[in-house]
XYZ file of C-alpha atoms in Angstrom:
403
model
C -14.684 74.679 71.539
C -11.345 76.071 70.505
C -10.321 76.518 66.918
C -7.769 73.732 67.150
C -10.383 71.225 68.324
C -12.708 72.203 65.489
C -9.920 71.580 62.951
C -9.209 68.078 64.365
C -12.844 67.111 64.259
C -13.154 68.363 60.687
C -10.140 66.260 59.573
C -11.575 63.116 61.212
C -14.915 63.663 59.563
C -13.374 64.169 56.136
C -11.239 61.026 56.555
C -14.270 58.930 57.552
C -16.214 60.189 54.629
C -13.410 59.304 52.209
C -13.080 55.767 53.602
C -16.851 55.342 53.353
C -16.838 56.329 49.662
C -14.001 53.912 48.884
C -15.824 51.059 50.663
C -18.993 51.861 48.762
C -17.067 51.772 45.463
C -15.607 48.325 46.238
C -18.997 46.940 47.258
C -20.604 48.056 44.016
C -17.982 46.329 41.791
C -19.364 42.863 40.688
C -17.311 39.796 41.461
C -15.896 37.943 38.386
C -17.351 34.448 37.921
C -15.222 31.830 36.129
C -17.095 29.975 33.358
C -15.454 26.697 34.388
C -13.692 25.274 37.401
C -11.456 22.236 37.755
C -11.833 20.652 41.181
C -9.104 18.505 42.721
C -6.691 18.822 39.767
C -4.295 15.892 39.504
C -1.179 15.647 37.334
C -1.024 12.983 34.677
C 1.924 11.259 36.284
C -0.067 10.663 39.456
C -2.713 8.709 37.553
C -0.435 6.294 35.720
C 1.163 4.132 38.437
C 0.082 0.508 38.482
C 0.719 -1.470 41.683
C 0.423 -5.265 41.421
C 1.190 -8.165 43.707
C 4.236 -10.340 43.389
C 2.001 -13.205 42.221
C 0.422 -11.046 39.526
C 3.847 -9.852 38.455
C 4.925 -13.427 37.949
C 1.727 -14.376 36.208
C 2.033 -11.487 33.746
C 5.618 -12.445 33.012
C 6.972 -8.940 33.658
C 10.506 -8.351 32.415
C 12.420 -5.090 32.291
C 15.382 -3.590 30.412
C 17.638 -0.747 31.350
C 17.472 2.433 29.255
C 20.921 3.003 27.814
C 22.668 5.902 26.128
C 24.312 4.278 23.100
C 26.145 5.338 20.027
C 23.496 4.973 17.317
C 24.119 4.858 13.595
C 23.286 8.181 11.946
C 20.406 7.675 9.510
C 18.302 9.738 7.213
C 14.591 8.992 6.776
C 13.330 9.776 3.277
C 10.306 8.900 1.248
C 10.455 6.270 -1.471
C 8.222 4.863 -4.189
C 7.810 1.214 -5.111
C 8.290 0.324 -8.776
C 8.084 -2.850 -10.805
C 11.456 -4.234 -11.817
C 12.203 -3.297 -15.422
C 11.704 -6.331 -17.633
C 9.339 -7.851 -15.140
C 6.405 -5.654 -16.189
C 4.819 -6.627 -19.495
C 2.140 -5.123 -21.686
C -0.128 -7.682 -23.359
C -1.463 -6.699 -26.791
C -3.823 -8.239 -29.326
C -1.760 -10.306 -31.882
C -4.355 -9.830 -34.645
C -7.557 -7.899 -35.068
C -10.605 -9.652 -33.679
C -13.317 -9.810 -31.050
C -12.446 -10.512 -27.365
C -14.130 -13.295 -25.417
C -13.905 -13.858 -21.662
C -11.925 -11.623 -19.325
C -15.047 -10.486 -17.485
C -13.479 -11.152 -14.098
C -10.106 -9.536 -14.771
C -9.609 -6.330 -12.765
C -6.682 -4.234 -11.677
C -4.973 -5.707 -8.598
C -5.973 -9.263 -9.456
C -3.257 -11.962 -9.157
C -2.768 -14.243 -12.130
C -0.471 -17.217 -12.674
C 1.826 -17.947 -15.615
C -0.010 -19.716 -18.415
C -3.491 -18.662 -17.233
C -5.861 -17.844 -20.096
C -6.851 -14.163 -19.810
C -8.821 -13.713 -23.024
C -9.883 -15.562 -26.123
C -9.626 -13.626 -29.425
C -11.769 -14.512 -32.392
C -9.762 -13.251 -35.423
C -11.424 -11.094 -38.032
C -10.667 -11.453 -41.753
C -8.050 -9.182 -43.263
C -9.225 -5.781 -44.425
C -9.187 -6.740 -48.083
C -11.669 -9.569 -47.431
C -14.165 -7.492 -45.406
C -15.937 -6.228 -48.588
C -16.458 -9.771 -49.941
C -17.942 -11.308 -46.762
C -21.566 -11.041 -47.998
C -20.560 -12.352 -51.390
C -18.686 -15.292 -49.891
C -21.631 -16.213 -47.693
C -24.040 -16.137 -50.614
C -21.713 -18.215 -52.710
C -21.367 -20.820 -49.975
C -25.144 -20.958 -49.635
C -25.561 -21.570 -53.342
C -22.912 -24.276 -53.306
C -24.746 -25.998 -50.502
C -28.086 -25.845 -52.403
C -26.444 -27.395 -55.499
C -24.817 -30.138 -53.397
C -28.136 -30.939 -51.726
C -29.908 -31.132 -55.151
C -27.206 -33.532 -56.400
C -27.657 -35.657 -53.285
C -31.429 -35.793 -53.851
C -31.032 -36.939 -57.526
C -28.432 -39.555 -56.498
C -30.806 -40.968 -53.853
C -33.704 -41.033 -56.361
C -31.597 -42.818 -58.968
C -30.434 -45.336 -56.395
C -34.037 -45.959 -55.331
C -34.951 -46.641 -58.975
C -31.898 -48.867 -59.294
C -30.536 -46.533 -61.946
C -27.705 -45.105 -59.823
C -24.863 -46.367 -57.671
C -24.141 -46.306 -53.954
C -20.782 -44.614 -54.651
C -22.467 -41.698 -56.415
C -24.795 -41.225 -53.437
C -21.895 -41.279 -50.956
C -19.954 -38.760 -53.024
C -22.968 -36.449 -53.035
C -23.279 -36.744 -49.329
C -19.607 -35.770 -48.859
C -20.140 -32.714 -51.118
C -23.064 -31.660 -48.944
C -21.002 -31.928 -45.775
C -18.213 -29.802 -47.243
C -20.660 -27.150 -48.442
C -22.290 -27.013 -45.006
C -18.865 -26.470 -43.392
C -18.025 -23.715 -45.817
C -21.313 -21.949 -45.180
C -20.839 -22.196 -41.370
C -17.355 -20.633 -41.652
C -18.681 -17.823 -43.809
C -21.488 -17.102 -41.362
C -19.001 -17.134 -38.403
C -16.853 -14.517 -40.135
C -19.905 -12.352 -40.676
C -21.036 -12.878 -37.100
C -17.619 -11.829 -35.750
C -18.009 -8.487 -37.493
C -21.410 -7.924 -35.845
C -20.179 -8.969 -32.385
C -21.546 -12.529 -32.548
C -18.503 -14.701 -31.922
C -20.316 -18.004 -31.553
C -18.824 -20.796 -33.568
C -15.645 -18.957 -34.507
C -12.152 -20.300 -33.776
C -10.567 -18.345 -30.909
C -6.903 -17.700 -30.097
C -6.116 -17.979 -26.346
C -4.202 -15.056 -24.828
C -2.291 -16.314 -21.802
C -0.302 -14.636 -18.992
C 3.449 -14.820 -19.793
C 4.356 -14.624 -16.116
C 2.842 -14.794 -12.635
C 2.056 -11.393 -11.162
C -0.567 -8.737 -10.549
C -2.716 -6.976 -13.134
C -1.730 -3.308 -13.079
C -4.145 -1.856 -15.595
C -6.986 -3.138 -17.857
C -7.678 -1.151 -21.011
C -10.385 -3.069 -22.844
C -13.822 -4.556 -22.026
C -14.923 -8.084 -22.877
C -16.657 -8.300 -26.282
C -14.663 -5.403 -27.713
C -13.488 -5.477 -31.321
C -9.753 -4.698 -31.257
C -7.152 -4.095 -33.900
C -3.668 -5.538 -34.077
C -1.366 -4.381 -31.262
C -4.206 -2.928 -29.185
C -3.108 -2.893 -25.488
C -5.282 -5.289 -23.506
C -3.727 -5.098 -20.024
C -0.486 -4.516 -18.103
C 0.938 -7.218 -15.879
C 3.784 -6.948 -13.344
C 5.736 -9.636 -11.516
C 6.013 -8.719 -7.805
C 8.314 -11.396 -6.447
C 10.941 -8.602 -6.497
C 10.323 -4.897 -6.659
C 12.457 -1.745 -6.731
C 12.156 1.267 -4.460
C 13.132 4.638 -5.911
C 14.778 6.816 -3.233
C 15.457 10.518 -3.982
C 18.562 11.374 -1.949
C 20.194 14.762 -1.388
C 23.271 14.887 -3.570
C 25.380 15.755 -0.534
C 24.373 12.465 1.098
C 25.497 10.354 -1.848
C 29.138 10.644 -0.704
C 28.129 9.299 2.690
C 26.833 5.986 1.323
C 29.024 2.897 1.597
C 29.345 0.628 -1.487
C 26.813 -2.190 -1.254
C 25.035 -0.618 1.742
C 21.506 -1.780 2.326
C 18.587 0.364 3.522
C 15.457 -0.365 5.534
C 12.058 0.039 3.906
C 8.964 0.552 6.054
C 5.329 0.687 4.891
C 3.482 3.851 5.915
C 0.656 1.820 7.474
C 2.964 0.471 10.152
C 3.714 -2.940 8.624
C 6.936 -4.883 9.091
C 10.127 -3.290 7.774
C 12.502 -5.242 5.525
C 15.965 -4.653 4.057
C 16.612 -3.571 0.490
C 19.871 -4.021 -1.368
C 21.259 -1.469 -3.800
C 20.683 -2.062 -7.515
C 23.653 -2.021 -9.868
C 22.104 0.759 -11.918
C 23.303 4.302 -12.658
C 22.149 7.086 -10.342
C 19.823 9.347 -12.262
C 18.743 12.911 -11.741
C 15.690 13.576 -9.641
C 13.238 16.481 -9.761
C 14.765 19.615 -11.134
C 15.502 22.271 -8.492
C 15.489 19.849 -5.519
C 19.195 18.961 -5.553
C 18.327 15.254 -5.293
C 19.299 12.185 -7.284
C 17.289 8.934 -7.598
C 18.918 5.825 -6.142
C 17.282 2.354 -6.612
C 17.142 -0.555 -4.195
C 15.655 -4.061 -4.662
C 13.298 -5.796 -2.178
C 12.431 -9.466 -1.940
C 8.644 -9.329 -2.214
C 7.519 -12.968 -2.503
C 4.542 -12.243 -0.218
C 3.560 -9.270 -2.424
C 3.455 -6.939 0.544
C 4.538 -4.007 -1.641
C 2.756 -2.849 -4.797
C 4.027 -0.558 -7.567
C 3.164 3.025 -6.879
C 3.063 2.585 -3.108
C 4.771 5.220 -0.981
C 7.140 3.957 1.736
C 9.552 5.309 4.364
C 13.218 4.478 3.812
C 15.907 4.621 6.504
C 19.323 5.275 5.000
C 22.410 4.854 7.186
C 24.911 7.642 6.567
C 28.657 7.687 7.023
C 31.010 10.566 7.627
C 33.601 9.995 4.882
C 33.765 10.125 1.110
C 32.167 7.163 -0.617
C 32.234 8.455 -4.152
C 32.475 5.977 -6.992
C 35.762 4.240 -6.776
C 36.486 5.677 -3.332
C 37.341 3.784 -0.166
C 33.831 4.078 1.311
C 32.270 6.155 4.058
C 33.278 5.889 7.693
C 30.339 4.964 9.979
C 28.879 8.047 11.642
C 27.170 7.667 15.062
C 25.327 9.888 17.502
C 24.686 9.506 21.256
C 21.052 8.739 21.978
C 18.764 6.921 24.461
C 17.524 3.589 23.243
C 14.912 1.122 24.471
C 13.762 -2.279 23.065
C 10.969 -1.895 20.530
C 8.867 -4.327 22.626
C 8.686 -1.712 25.400
C 6.817 0.820 23.297
C 3.021 1.077 23.561
C 0.445 3.112 21.577
C -2.842 4.440 22.883
C -5.996 4.914 20.825
C -4.986 8.414 19.717
C -1.464 7.411 18.674
C 0.294 8.489 21.877
C 3.512 6.682 22.668
C 4.128 5.266 26.190
C 6.401 3.063 28.234
C 6.115 1.600 31.758
C 8.975 2.427 34.082
C 9.753 0.243 37.119
C 9.653 2.870 39.907
C 9.331 0.638 43.047
C 8.882 -3.023 43.916
C 5.662 -4.210 42.118
C 5.020 -0.614 40.970
C 5.098 0.593 37.331
C 4.544 4.112 36.169
C 3.407 4.921 32.648
C 5.466 7.659 30.936
C 4.797 9.463 27.708
C 7.748 9.340 25.365
C 8.670 10.803 22.000
C 10.197 8.377 19.500
C 12.778 9.734 17.099
C 13.363 6.646 14.927
C 13.837 2.883 14.944
C 17.259 1.215 14.546
C 16.865 -2.566 14.181
C 15.035 -3.862 17.218
C 15.846 -0.702 19.235
C 13.829 2.516 19.407
C 15.600 5.873 19.803
C 13.846 8.098 22.340
C 14.245 11.875 22.165
C 12.519 12.659 25.474
C 10.245 11.329 28.199
C 12.633 8.947 30.095
C 16.147 9.048 31.507
C 19.137 6.785 31.133
C 19.376 4.113 33.830
C 15.632 3.693 34.286
C 14.077 0.254 33.877
C 11.317 -0.059 31.236
C 8.963 -3.024 30.925
C 9.470 -5.150 27.815
C 7.617 -8.439 28.381
C 4.199 -7.808 29.913
C 3.906 -4.123 28.928
C 0.698 -4.729 26.985
C -0.715 -6.661 29.968
C -0.013 -3.758 32.297
C -1.681 -1.408 29.835
C -4.766 -3.627 29.854
C -4.694 -3.898 33.673
C -4.596 -0.129 34.025
C -7.572 0.500 31.749
C -9.661 -2.491 32.742
C -8.926 -4.717 29.772
C -7.175 -7.381 31.815
C -7.942 -9.116 35.067
């Protein structure tokens, strides 16, 4: 074998050895195992199309509305606090010192009507008479004993025909007066020891219809003059305190109303501005407190409650005495509020009409509410048709709650 052939064989052998080592190294490396695996993944949009028959569509009363891009009033959502109207919140105090009766069922949050008796107060004697209570009782007891002795002698004389009927009757009257005086003296003593039986009580009545805000005394307590018993607030009208950024005050039109919404999702209602001076808010926040009044005959709002307030803003100068702010609008997608649905976790959805008798559920993001329209920031496009009437029925059909 020539030298050149030996060299070729040697190169082939070396190359085969190298490939064998590389293959061995790959075979020894363990294969990674995934801890989880999703089989047949499907996008959310492919699971949310509901196909129904024309008959079912008619039976469910399906109606749609076109998503529009409208000019929407610029608004600012801020937090507010419900307050009782000044002058419509009263503090009831004890007119004189005494012992309280009744009031066991009065608690904070309870509704009361005007003229309703809240407590009965058994007055105590003035301070200067407290030291003579025992002496007065003893004196009344002695007077009764003397009157009873006179009555006994008058009856004995009348029985022996030595006395008169008039003298006996006068003695009986003296006994009755002495008994009354002793009873009053004992009642005054009993009031000091907490026993109010038999004493004359003063009724303490509600001066207006409203809700009890705070109770500060317990039934049976001995109170002094002007002791605070409870606080009562009329709630047929309430104020909402709104801290507004001072830069937004110039964008408010004179007489402009705002919309107040409970944080628990209850119905919103308008509030009109109060003719009261704007006062400074919290130091360092560059805000000022503005007050609005709400009709609250159903007592849906309570003092101290936190609410959301939608304030419409203009673009001009509406300072005091100025011409008023020019309405400011922005371009946004709007849908009827009836088209919006919520799932169990708070997700917001609408059904879009994508084909005849086919409706696809789309997740949306709500920016705010303007009247009966909802401003959508994303999730749908202008021109699409969303279901208004029958949206809840489609939701139930999709998840098995409707047949």
